[in-house]
Coordinates of C-alpha atoms and ligand atoms in Angstrom, one line a residue:
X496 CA 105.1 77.3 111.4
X497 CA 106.5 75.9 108.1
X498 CA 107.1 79.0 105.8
X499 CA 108.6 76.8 103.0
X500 CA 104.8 75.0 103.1
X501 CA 103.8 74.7 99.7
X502 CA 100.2 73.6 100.1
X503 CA 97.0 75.8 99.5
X504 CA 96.7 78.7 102.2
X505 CA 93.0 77.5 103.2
X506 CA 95.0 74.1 104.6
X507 CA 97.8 75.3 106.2
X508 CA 98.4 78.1 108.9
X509 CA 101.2 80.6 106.9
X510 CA 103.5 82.6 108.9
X511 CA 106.7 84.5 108.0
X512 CA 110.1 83.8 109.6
X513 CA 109.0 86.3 111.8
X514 CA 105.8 84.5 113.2
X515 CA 104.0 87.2 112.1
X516 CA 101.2 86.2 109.0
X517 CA 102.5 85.8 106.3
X518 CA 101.6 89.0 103.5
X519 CA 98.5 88.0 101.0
X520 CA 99.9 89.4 97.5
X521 CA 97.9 89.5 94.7
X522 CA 100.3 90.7 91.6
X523 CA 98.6 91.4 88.5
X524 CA 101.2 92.0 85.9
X525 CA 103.2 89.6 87.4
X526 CA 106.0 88.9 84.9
X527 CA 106.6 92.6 84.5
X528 CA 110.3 93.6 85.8
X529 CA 109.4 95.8 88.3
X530 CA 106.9 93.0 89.5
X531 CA 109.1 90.4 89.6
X532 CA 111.9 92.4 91.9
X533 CA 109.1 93.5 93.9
X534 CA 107.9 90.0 94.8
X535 CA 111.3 88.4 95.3
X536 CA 111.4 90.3 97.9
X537 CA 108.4 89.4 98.9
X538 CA 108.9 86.0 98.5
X539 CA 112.0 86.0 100.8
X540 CA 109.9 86.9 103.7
X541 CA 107.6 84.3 103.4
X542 CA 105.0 86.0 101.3
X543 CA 101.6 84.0 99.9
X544 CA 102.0 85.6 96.3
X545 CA 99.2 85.1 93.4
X546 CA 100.4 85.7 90.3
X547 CA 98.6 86.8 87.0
X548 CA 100.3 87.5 83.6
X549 CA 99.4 87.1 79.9
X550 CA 102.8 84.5 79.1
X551 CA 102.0 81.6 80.3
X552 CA 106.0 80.4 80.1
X553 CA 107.2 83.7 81.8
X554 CA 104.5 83.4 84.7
X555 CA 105.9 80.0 85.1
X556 CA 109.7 80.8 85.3
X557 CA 108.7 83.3 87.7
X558 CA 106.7 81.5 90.4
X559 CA 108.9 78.8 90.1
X560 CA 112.0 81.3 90.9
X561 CA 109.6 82.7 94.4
X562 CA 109.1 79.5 95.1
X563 CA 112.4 78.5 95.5
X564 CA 113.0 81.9 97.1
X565 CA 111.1 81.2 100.6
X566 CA 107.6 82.3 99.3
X567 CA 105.1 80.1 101.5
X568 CA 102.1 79.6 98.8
X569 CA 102.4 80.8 94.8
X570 CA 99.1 80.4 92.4
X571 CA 99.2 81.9 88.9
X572 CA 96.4 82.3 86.6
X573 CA 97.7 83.2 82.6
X574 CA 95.6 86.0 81.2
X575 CA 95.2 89.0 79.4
X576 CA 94.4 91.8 81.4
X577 CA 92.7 93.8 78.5
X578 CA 90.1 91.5 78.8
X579 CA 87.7 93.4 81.1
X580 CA 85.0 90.7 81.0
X581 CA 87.0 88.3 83.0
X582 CA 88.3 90.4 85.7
X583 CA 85.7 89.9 88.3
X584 CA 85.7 85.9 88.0
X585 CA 89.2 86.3 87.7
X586 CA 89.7 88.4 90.5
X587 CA 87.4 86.4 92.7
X588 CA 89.6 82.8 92.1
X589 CA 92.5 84.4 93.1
X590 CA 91.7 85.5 96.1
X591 CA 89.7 82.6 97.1
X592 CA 93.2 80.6 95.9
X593 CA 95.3 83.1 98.4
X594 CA 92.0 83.0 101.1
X595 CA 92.1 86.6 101.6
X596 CA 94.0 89.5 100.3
X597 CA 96.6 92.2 101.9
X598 CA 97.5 93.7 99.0
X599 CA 97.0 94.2 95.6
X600 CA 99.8 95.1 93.1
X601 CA 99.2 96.5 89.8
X602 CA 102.2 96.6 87.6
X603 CA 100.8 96.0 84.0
X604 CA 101.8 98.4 81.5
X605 CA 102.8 99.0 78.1
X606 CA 105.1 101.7 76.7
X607 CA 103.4 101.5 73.4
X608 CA 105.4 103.5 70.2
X609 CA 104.9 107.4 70.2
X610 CA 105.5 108.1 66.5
X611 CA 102.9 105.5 65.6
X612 CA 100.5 106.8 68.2
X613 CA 100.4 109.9 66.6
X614 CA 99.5 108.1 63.3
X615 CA 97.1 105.2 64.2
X616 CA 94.6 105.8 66.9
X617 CA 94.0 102.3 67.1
X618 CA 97.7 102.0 68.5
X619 CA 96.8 105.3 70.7
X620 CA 94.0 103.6 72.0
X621 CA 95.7 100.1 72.8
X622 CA 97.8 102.1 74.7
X623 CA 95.3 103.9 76.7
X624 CA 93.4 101.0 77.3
X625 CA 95.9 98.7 79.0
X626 CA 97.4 101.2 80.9
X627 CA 94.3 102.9 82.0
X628 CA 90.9 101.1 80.9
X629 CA 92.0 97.4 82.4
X630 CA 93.7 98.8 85.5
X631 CA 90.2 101.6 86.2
X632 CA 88.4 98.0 86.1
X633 CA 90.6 95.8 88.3
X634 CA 90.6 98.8 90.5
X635 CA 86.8 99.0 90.8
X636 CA 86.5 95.6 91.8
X637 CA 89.8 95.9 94.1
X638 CA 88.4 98.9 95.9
X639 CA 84.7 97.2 96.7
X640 CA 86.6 93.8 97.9
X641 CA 88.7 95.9 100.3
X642 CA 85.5 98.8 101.5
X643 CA 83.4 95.1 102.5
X644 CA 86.7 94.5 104.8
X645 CA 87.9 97.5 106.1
X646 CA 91.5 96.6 104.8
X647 CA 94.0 96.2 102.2
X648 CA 96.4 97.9 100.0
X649 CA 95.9 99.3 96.5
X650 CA 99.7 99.7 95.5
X651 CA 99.6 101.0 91.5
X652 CA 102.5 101.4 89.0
X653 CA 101.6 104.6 87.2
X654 CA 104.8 106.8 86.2
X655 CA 106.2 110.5 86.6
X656 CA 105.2 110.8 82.8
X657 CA 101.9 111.5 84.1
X658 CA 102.7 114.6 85.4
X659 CA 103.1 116.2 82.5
X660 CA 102.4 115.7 78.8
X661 CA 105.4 115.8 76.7
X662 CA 105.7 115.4 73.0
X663 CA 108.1 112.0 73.3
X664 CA 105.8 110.6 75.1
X665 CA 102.4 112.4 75.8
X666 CA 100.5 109.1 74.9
X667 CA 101.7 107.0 77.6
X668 CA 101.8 109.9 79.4
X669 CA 98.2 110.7 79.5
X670 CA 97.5 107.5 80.0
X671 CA 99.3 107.6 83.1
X672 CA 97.9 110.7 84.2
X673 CA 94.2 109.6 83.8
X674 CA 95.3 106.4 86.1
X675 CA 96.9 109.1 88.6
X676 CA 93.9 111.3 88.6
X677 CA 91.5 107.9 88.9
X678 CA 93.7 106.8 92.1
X679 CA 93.5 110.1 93.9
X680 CA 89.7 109.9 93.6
X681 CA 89.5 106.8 95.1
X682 CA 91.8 107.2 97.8
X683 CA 89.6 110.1 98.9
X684 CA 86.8 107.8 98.6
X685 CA 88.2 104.7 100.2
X686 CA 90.7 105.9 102.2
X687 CA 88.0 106.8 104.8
X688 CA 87.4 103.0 104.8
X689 CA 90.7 101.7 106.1
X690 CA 91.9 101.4 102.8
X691 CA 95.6 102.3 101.1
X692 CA 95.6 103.6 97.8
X693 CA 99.3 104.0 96.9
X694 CA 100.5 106.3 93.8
X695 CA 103.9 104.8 92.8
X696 CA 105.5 107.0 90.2
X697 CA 108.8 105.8 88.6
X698 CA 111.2 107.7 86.5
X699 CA 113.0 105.8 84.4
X700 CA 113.8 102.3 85.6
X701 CA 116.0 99.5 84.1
X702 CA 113.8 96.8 82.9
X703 CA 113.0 95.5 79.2
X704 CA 110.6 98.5 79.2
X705 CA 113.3 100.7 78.5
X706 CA 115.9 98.3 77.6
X707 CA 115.8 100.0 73.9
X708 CA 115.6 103.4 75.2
X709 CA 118.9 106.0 74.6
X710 CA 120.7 106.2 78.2
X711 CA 119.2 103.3 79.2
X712 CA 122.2 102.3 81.3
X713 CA 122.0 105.0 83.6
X714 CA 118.3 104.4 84.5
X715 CA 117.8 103.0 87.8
X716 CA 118.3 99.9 89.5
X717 CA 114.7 98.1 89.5
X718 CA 116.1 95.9 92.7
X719 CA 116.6 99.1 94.3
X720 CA 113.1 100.7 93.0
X721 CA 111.5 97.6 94.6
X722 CA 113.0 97.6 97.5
X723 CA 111.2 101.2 98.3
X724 CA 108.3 100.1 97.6
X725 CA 108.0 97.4 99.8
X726 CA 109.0 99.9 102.3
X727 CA 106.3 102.3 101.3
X728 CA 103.8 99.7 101.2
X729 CA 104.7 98.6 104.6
X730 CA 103.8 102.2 105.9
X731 CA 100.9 102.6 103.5
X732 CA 102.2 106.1 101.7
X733 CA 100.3 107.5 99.7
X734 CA 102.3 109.0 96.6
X735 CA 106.0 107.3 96.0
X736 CA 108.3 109.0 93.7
X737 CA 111.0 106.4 92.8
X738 CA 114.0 107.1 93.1
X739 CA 113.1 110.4 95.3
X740 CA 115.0 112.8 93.0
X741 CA 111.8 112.6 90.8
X742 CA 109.6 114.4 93.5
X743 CA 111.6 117.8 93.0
X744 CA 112.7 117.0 89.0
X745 CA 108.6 116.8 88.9
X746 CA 107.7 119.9 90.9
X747 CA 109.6 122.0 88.6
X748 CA 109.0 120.5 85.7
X749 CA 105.4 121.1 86.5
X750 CA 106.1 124.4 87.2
X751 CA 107.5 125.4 84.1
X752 CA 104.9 128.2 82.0
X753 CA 103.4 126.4 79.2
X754 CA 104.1 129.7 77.0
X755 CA 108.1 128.2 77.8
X756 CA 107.2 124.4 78.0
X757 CA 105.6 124.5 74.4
X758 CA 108.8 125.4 73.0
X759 CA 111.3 122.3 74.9
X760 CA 111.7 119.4 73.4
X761 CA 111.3 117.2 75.8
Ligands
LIG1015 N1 110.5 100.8 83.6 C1 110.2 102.1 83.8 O1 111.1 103.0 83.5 C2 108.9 102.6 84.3 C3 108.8 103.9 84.7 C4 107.5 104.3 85.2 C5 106.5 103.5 85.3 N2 106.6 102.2 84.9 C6 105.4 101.3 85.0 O2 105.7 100.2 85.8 C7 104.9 99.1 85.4 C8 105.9 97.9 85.2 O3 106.8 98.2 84.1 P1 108.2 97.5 83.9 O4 109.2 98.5 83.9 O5 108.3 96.4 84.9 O6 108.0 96.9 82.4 P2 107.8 95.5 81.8 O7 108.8 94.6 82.4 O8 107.7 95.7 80.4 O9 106.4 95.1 82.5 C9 105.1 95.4 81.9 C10 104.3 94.2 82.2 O10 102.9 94.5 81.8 C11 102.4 93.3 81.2 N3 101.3 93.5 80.4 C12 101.2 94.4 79.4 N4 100.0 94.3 78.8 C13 99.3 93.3 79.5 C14 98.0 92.7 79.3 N5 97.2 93.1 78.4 N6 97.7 91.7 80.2 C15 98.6 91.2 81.1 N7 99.8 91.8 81.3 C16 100.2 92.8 80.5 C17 103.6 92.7 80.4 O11 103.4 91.4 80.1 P3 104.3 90.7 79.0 O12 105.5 90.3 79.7 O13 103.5 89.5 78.6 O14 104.5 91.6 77.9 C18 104.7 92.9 81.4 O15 104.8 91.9 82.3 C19 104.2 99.5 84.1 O16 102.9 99.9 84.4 C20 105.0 100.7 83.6 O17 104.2 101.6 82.9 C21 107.8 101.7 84.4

């Protein structure tokens, strides 16, 4: 088994260095940091990675980076995500290109600008609709792929600002939430069917995300972050805090009266 092969899937038999098949990765957000660390990883065990992003010059520095990384088949497709009318014949090339799909990961986002949220609901609603509108539709589509087989992985960026709505950020925040909420629901739906639904909830993480927020420095290492998630895909968790320090930060600040939380400034 040649895992350096670069030719389409449906010609050649893929495995890892480990003779075991080698992981079909759909990645849909691909050029976003978290993304990218994720699928280096990836890419050093052997992985057949499909890769969709809006820049068409990022998505093409990155595949060409996993392929020279071990990955054993990389396909890319440039487009924008916001554009709901495309995702099913999207959706449906890359997975004929990879010949089957393991996994899907979700890591399209944006941050958006609070201040101007509160201003311009057009802004308000961009934000709502790429992190939550585009991903409810991939999702829908995702989930009936993976029901017809029995199999797969659902593994979804959403954040730990979805826990709770705060005033710097309670845009992106609900946004987050309502994706939270949507994969819950269809875990309990799908789950029954042999099928993962992972929650991944970050804290802060050091990408270009949050390379203009204050104490950026000290946010965490997004090799690291990727790193447990590849390990919680690999035993198909359910909810990932990441890092874990964000589970108990999250409980209490979830915990905390609203007559009291009304009056932080958070
Ligand atoms: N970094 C953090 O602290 C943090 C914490 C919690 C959750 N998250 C979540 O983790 C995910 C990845 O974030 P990141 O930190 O890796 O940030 P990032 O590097 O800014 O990645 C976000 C990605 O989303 C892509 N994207 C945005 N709108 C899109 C659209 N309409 N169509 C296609 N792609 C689109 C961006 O594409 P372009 O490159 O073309 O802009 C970018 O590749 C996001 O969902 C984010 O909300 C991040």
């Amino acid at each position: 088994m040649n895992r350096h092969a670069t030719s389409h899937p449906a010609t050649a038999i893929v495995a890892n260095r480990n003779d075991k098949p080698a992981k079909k990765i759909l990645v849909l957000g691909a050029t976003s940091g978290i993304a990218e660390a994720t699928c280096r990883i990836w890419a050093a065990q052997g992985a057949q990675l499909f890769l969709v992003a809006r820049n068409a010059e990022k998505l093409a520095a990155v595949a060409a980076d996993l392929r020279l990384r071990g990955a054993s088949y990389v396909g890319t497709a440039v487009a924008d995500l916001d554009d709901t009318d495309k995702h099913p014949e999207m959706l449906a090339h890359a997975i004929n290109s990879l010949t089957g799909m393991d996994i899907a990961y979700l890591a399209l986002g944006v941050l958006g600008d609070q201040p101007r949220a509160e201003q311009e609901f057009n802004h308000a609603a961009q934000i709502v609709y790429t992190n939550f509108m585009a991903p409810v539709s991939l999702l829908t589509w995702l989930a009936n792929y993976c029901v017809q087989r029995h199999a797969g992985v659902l593994a979804v960026l959403s954040s730990v600002a979805g826990d709770r709505g705060r005033k710097s950020n309670y845009v992106y925040g609900s946004s987050k939430a309502g994706l939270t909420a949507f994969l819950a629901g269809l875990r309990n739906r799908i789950n029954r069917e042999g099928v993962t639904v992972l929650t991944i909830k970050p804290g802060p993480v050091k990408t270009a995300m949050t390379a203009s927020m204050k104490g950026a420095e000290k946010f965490a290492n997004v090799n690291k972050v990727a790193a447990t998630i590849v390990r919680a895909i690999d035993k198909r968790v359910d909810t990932l805090y990441v890092p874990s320090i964000w589970l108990p930060i999250m409980l209490v600040i979830r915990h905390i009266p609203e007559r009291i939380f009304k009056k932080l400034n958070l």
